[in-house]
mmCIF file of the C-alpha atoms, coordinates in Angstrom:
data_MODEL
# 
_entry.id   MODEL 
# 
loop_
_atom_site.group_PDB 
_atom_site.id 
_atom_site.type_symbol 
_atom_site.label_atom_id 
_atom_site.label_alt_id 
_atom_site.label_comp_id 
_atom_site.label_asym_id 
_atom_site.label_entity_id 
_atom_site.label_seq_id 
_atom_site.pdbx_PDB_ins_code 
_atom_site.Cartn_x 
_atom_site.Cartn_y 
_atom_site.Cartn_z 
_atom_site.occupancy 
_atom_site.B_iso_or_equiv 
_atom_site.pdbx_formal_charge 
_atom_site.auth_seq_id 
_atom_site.auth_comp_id 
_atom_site.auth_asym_id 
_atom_site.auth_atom_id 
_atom_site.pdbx_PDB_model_num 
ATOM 1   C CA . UNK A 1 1   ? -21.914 -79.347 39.249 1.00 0.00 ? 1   UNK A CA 1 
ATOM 2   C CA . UNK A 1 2   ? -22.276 -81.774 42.347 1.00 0.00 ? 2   UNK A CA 1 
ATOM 3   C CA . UNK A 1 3   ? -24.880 -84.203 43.218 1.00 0.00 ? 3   UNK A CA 1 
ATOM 4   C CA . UNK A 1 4   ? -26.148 -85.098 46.588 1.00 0.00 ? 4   UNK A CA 1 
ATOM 5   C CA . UNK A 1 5   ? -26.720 -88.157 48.005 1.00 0.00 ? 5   UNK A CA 1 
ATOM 6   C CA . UNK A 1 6   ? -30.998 -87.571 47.096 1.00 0.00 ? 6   UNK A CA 1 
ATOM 7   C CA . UNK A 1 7   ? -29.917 -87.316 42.905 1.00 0.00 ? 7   UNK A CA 1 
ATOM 8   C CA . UNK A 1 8   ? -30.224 -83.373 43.646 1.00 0.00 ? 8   UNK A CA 1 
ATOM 9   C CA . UNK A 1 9   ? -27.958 -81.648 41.337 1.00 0.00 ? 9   UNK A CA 1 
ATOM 10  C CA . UNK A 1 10  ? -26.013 -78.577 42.376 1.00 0.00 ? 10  UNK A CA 1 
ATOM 11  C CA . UNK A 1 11  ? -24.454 -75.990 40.315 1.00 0.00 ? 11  UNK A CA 1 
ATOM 12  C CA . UNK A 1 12  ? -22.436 -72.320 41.601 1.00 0.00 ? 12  UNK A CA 1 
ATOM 13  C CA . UNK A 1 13  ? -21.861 -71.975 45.008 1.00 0.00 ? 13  UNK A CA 1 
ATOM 14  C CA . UNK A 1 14  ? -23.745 -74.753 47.054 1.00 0.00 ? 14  UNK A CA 1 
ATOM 15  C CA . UNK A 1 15  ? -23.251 -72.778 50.403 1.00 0.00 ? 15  UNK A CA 1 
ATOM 16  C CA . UNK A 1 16  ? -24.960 -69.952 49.093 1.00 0.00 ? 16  UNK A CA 1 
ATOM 17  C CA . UNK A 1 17  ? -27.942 -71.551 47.000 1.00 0.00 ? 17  UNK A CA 1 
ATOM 18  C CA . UNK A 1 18  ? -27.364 -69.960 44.025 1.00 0.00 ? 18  UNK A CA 1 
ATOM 19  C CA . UNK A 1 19  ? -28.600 -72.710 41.964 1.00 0.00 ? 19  UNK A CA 1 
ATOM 20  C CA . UNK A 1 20  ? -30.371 -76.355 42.699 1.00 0.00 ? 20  UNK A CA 1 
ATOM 21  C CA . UNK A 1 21  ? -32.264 -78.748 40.429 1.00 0.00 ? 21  UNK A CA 1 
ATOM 22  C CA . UNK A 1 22  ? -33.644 -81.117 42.528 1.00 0.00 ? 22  UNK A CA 1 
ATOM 23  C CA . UNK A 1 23  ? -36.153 -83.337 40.334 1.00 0.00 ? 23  UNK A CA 1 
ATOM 24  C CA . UNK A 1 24  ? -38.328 -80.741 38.038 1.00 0.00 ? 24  UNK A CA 1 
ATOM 25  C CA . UNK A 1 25  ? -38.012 -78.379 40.048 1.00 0.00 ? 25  UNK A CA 1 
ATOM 26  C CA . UNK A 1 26  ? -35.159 -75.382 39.802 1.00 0.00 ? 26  UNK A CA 1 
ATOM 27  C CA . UNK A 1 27  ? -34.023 -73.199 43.100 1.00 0.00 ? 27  UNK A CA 1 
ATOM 28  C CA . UNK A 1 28  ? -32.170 -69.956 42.330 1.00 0.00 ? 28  UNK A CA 1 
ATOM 29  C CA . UNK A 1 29  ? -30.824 -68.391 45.864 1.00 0.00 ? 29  UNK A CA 1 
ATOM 30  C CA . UNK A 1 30  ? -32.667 -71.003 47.920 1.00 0.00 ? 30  UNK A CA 1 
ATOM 31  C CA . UNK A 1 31  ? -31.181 -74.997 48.658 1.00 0.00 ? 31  UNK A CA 1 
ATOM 32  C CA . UNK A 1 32  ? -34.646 -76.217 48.442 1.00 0.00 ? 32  UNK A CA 1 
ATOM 33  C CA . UNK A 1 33  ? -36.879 -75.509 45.693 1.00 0.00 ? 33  UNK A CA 1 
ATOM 34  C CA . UNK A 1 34  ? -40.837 -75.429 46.802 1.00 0.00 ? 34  UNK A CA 1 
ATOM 35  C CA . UNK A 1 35  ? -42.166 -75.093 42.999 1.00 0.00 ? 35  UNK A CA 1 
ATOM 36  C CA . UNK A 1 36  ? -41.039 -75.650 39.503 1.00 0.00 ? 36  UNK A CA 1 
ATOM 37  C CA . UNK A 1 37  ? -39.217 -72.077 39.866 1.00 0.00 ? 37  UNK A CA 1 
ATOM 38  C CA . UNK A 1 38  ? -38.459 -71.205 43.393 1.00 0.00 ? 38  UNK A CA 1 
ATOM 39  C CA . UNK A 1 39  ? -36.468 -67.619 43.326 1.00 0.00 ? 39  UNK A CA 1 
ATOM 40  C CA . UNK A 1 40  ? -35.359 -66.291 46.752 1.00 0.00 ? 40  UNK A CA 1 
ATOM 41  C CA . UNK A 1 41  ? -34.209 -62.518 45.715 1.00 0.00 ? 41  UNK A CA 1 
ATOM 42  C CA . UNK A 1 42  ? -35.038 -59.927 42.897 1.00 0.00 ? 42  UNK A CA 1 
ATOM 43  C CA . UNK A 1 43  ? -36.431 -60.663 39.212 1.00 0.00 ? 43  UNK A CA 1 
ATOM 44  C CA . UNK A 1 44  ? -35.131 -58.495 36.739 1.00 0.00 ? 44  UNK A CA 1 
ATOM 45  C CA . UNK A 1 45  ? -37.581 -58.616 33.377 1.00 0.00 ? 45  UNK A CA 1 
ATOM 46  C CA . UNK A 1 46  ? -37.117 -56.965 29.849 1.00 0.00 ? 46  UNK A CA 1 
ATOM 47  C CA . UNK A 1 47  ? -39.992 -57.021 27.256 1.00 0.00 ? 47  UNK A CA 1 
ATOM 48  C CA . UNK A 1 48  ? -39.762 -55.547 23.689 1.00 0.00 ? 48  UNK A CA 1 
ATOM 49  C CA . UNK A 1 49  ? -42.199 -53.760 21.961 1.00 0.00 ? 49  UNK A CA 1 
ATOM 50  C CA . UNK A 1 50  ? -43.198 -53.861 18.671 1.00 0.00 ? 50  UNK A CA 1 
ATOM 51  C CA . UNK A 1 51  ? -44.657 -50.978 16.638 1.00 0.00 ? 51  UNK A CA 1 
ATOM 52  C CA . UNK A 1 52  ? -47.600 -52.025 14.098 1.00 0.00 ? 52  UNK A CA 1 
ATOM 53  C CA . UNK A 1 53  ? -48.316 -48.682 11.902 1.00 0.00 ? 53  UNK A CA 1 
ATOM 54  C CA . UNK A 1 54  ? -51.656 -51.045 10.086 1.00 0.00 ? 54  UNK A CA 1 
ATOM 55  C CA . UNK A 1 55  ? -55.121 -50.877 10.376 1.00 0.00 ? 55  UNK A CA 1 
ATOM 56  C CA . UNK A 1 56  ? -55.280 -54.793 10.560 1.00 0.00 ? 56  UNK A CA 1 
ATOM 57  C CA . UNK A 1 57  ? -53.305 -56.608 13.162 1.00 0.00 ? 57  UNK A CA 1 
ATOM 58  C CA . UNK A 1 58  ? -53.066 -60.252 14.045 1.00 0.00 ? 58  UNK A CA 1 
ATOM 59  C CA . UNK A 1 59  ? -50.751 -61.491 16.718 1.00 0.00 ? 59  UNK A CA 1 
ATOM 60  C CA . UNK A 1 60  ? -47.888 -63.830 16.459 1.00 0.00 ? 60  UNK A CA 1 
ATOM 61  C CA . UNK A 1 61  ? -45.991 -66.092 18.696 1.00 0.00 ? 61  UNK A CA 1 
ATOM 62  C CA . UNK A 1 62  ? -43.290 -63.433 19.415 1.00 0.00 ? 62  UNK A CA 1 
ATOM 63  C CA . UNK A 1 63  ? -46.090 -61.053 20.717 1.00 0.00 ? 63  UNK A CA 1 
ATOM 64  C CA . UNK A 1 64  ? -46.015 -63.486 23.696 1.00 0.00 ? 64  UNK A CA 1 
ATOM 65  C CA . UNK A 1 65  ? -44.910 -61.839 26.841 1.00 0.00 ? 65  UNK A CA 1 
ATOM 66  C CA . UNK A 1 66  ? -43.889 -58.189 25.385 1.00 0.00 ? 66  UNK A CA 1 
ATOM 67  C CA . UNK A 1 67  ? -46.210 -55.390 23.861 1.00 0.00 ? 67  UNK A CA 1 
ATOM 68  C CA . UNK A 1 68  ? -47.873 -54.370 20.346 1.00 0.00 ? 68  UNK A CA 1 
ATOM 69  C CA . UNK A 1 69  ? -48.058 -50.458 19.696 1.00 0.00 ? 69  UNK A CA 1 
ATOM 70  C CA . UNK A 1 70  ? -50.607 -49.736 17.470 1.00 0.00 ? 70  UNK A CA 1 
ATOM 71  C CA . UNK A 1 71  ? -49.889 -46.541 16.211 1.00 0.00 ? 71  UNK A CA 1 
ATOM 72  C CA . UNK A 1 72  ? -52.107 -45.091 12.791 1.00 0.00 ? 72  UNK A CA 1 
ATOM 73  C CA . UNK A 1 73  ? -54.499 -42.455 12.766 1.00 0.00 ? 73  UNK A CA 1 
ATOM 74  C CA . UNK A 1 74  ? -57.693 -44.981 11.749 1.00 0.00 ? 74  UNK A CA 1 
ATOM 75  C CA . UNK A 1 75  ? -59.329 -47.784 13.329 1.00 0.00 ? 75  UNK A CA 1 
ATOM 76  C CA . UNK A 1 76  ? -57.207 -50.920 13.707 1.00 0.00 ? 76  UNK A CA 1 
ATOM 77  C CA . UNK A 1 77  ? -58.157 -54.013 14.311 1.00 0.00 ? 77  UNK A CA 1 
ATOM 78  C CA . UNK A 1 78  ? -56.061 -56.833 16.258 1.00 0.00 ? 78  UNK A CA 1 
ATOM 79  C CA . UNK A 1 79  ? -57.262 -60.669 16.201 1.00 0.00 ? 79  UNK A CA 1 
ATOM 80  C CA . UNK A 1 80  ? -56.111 -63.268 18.406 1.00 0.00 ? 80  UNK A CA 1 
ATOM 81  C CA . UNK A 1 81  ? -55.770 -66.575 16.018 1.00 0.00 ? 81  UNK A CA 1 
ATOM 82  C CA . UNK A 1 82  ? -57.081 -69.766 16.754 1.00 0.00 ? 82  UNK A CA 1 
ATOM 83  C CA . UNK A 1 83  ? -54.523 -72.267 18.703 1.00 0.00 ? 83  UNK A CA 1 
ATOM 84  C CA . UNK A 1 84  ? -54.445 -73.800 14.669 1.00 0.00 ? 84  UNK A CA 1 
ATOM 85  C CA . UNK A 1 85  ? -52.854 -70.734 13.557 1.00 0.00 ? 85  UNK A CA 1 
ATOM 86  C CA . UNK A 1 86  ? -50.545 -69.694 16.697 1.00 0.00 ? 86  UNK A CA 1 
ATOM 87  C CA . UNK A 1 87  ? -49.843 -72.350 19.655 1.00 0.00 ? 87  UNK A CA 1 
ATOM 88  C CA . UNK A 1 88  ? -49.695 -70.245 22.523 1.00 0.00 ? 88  UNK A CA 1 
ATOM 89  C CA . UNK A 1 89  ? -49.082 -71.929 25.624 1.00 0.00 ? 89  UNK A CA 1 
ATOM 90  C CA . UNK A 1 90  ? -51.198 -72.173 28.197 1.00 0.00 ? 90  UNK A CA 1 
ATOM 91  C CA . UNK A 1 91  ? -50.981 -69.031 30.334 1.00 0.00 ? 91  UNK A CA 1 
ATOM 92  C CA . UNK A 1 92  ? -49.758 -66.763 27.323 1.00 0.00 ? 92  UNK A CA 1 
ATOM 93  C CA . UNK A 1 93  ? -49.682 -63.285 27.746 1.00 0.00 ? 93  UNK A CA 1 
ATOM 94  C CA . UNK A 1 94  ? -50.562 -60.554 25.556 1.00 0.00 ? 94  UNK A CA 1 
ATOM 95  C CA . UNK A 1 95  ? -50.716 -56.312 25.822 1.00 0.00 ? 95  UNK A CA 1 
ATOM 96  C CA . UNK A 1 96  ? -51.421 -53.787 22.770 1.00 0.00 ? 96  UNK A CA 1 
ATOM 97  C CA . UNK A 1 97  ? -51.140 -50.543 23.343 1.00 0.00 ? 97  UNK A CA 1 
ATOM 98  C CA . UNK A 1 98  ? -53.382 -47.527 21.533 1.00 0.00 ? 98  UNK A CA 1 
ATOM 99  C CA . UNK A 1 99  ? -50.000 -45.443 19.888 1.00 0.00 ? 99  UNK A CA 1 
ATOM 100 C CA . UNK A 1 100 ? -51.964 -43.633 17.826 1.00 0.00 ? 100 UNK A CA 1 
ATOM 101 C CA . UNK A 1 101 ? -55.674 -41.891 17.178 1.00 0.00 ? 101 UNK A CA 1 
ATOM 102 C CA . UNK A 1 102 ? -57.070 -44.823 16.043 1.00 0.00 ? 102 UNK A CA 1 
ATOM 103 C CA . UNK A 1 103 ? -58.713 -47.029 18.782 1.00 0.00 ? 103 UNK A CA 1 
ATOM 104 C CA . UNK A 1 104 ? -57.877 -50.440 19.144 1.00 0.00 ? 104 UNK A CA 1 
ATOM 105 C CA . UNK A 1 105 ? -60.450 -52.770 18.641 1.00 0.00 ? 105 UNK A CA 1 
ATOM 106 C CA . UNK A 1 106 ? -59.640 -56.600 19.704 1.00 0.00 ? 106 UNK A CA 1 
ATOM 107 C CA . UNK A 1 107 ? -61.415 -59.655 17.969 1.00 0.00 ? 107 UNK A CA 1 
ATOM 108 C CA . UNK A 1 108 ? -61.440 -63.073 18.021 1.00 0.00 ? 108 UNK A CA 1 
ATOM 109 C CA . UNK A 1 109 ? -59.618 -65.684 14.736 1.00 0.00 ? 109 UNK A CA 1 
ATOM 110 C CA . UNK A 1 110 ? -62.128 -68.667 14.287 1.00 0.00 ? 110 UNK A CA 1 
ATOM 111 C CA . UNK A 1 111 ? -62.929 -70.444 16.989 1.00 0.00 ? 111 UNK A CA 1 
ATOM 112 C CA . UNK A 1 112 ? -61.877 -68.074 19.737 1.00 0.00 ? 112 UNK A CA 1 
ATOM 113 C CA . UNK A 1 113 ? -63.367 -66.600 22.646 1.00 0.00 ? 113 UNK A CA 1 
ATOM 114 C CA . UNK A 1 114 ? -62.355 -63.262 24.571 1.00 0.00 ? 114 UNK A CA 1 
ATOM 115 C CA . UNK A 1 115 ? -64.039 -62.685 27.815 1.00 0.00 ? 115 UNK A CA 1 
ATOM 116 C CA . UNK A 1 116 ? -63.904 -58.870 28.730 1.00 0.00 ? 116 UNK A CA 1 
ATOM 117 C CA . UNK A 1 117 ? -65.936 -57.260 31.798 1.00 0.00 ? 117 UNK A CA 1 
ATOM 118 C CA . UNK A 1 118 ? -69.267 -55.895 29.970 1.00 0.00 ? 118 UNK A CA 1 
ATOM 119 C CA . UNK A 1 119 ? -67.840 -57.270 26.402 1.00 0.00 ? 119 UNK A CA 1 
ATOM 120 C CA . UNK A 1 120 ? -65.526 -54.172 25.727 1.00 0.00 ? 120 UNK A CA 1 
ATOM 121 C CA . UNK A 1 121 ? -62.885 -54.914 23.458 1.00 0.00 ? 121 UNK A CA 1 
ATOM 122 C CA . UNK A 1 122 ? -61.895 -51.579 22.358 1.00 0.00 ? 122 UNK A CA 1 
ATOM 123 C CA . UNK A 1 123 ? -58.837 -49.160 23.688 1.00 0.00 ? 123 UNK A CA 1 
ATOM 124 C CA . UNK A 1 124 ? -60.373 -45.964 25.119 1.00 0.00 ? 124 UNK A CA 1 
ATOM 125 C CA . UNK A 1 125 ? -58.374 -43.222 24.217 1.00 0.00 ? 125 UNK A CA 1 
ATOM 126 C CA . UNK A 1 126 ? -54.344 -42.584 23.378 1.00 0.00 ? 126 UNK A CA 1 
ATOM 127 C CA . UNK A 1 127 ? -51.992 -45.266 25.416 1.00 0.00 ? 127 UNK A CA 1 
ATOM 128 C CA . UNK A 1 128 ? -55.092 -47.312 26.717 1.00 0.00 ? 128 UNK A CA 1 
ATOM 129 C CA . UNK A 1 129 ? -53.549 -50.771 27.298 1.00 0.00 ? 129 UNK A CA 1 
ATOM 130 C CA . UNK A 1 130 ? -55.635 -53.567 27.301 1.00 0.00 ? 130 UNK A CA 1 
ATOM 131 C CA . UNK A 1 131 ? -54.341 -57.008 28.802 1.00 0.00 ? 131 UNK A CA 1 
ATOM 132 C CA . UNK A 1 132 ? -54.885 -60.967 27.204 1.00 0.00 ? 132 UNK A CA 1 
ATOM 133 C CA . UNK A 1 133 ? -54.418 -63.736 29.632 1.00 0.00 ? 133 UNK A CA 1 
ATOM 134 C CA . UNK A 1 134 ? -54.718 -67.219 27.584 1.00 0.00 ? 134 UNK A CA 1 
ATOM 135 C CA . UNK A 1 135 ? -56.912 -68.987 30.179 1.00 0.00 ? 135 UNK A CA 1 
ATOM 136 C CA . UNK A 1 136 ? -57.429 -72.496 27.785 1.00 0.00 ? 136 UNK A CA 1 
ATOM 137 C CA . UNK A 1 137 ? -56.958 -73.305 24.230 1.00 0.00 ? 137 UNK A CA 1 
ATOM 138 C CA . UNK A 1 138 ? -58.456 -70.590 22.305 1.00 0.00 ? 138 UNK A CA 1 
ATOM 139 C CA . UNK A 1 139 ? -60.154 -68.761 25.362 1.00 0.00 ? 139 UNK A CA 1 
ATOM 140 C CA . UNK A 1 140 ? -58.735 -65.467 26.636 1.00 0.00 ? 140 UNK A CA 1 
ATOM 141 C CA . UNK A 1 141 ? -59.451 -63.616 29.330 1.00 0.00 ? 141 UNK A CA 1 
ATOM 142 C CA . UNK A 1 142 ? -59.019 -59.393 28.471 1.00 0.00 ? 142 UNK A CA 1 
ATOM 143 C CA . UNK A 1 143 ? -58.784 -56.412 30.651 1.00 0.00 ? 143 UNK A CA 1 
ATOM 144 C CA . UNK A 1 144 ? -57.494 -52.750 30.472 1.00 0.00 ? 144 UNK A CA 1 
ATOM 145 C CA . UNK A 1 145 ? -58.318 -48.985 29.653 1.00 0.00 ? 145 UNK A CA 1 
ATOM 146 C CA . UNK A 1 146 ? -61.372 -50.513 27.253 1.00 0.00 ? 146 UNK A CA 1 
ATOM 147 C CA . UNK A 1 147 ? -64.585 -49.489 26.638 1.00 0.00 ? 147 UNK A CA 1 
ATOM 148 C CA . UNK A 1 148 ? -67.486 -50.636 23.770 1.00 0.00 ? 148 UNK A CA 1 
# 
């Protein structure tokens, strides 16, 4: 690593950009960093999915950022947990997929509000996605293939 005269620290090749921490904030391919991440080329993401085969679902902190396949024949139902229960972070992300016959229906732990265009909360058919964007503490924002 090198540091320039401003306290910016340097590391890899400093001609190219490959990487600068400059304050808080990180620059990977650029020499001067415009946000907390600045990336100047291609993102390359992997998520993981896991396969619940219950009727009764409630997500965890590794649902964060990757996908639940519901997959049984019956009903299932999948709660979001209050901030208590599960500290999401701000921003969280969440996706269940419908795997199997049974539709998805998503509700909310104690204390905990999901907003969804005319209330519907439940996967439509067969790999209907629906979508949970933590918006504040225990209120999440949910859209998808979703009807009531």
């Amino acid at each position: 690593a090198d540091f320039d005269s401003d306290g910016t620290v340097v590391m890899g090749d400093y001609l190219s950009g490959d990487f600068v921490l400059t304050g808080n904030q990180l620059g990977i391919g650029t020499t001067a960093p415009a946000s907390k991440l600045h990336v100047d080329g291609s993102i390359t993401s992997a998520i993981s999915q896991r396969v619940d085969t219950s009727t009764s679902y409630t997500f965890v902190i590794g649902d964060q950022s990757n996908i639940v396949a519901c997959a049984n024949g019956s009903a299932i139902t999948a709660t979001v947990p209050p901030n208590t229960d599960v500290a999401f972070p701000l921003g969280a992300e969440l996706a269940v997929v419908q795997a199997g016959a049974g539709q998805v229906t998503l509700t909310a732990g104690a204390g905990v509000t999901l907003y969804a265009a005319d209330s519907e909360l439940k996967t439509r058919v067969i790999y209907s996605m629906a979508y949970l964007y933590q918006s504040s503490a225990n209120n999440w924002i949910v859209a998808g293939d979703l009807t009531s």
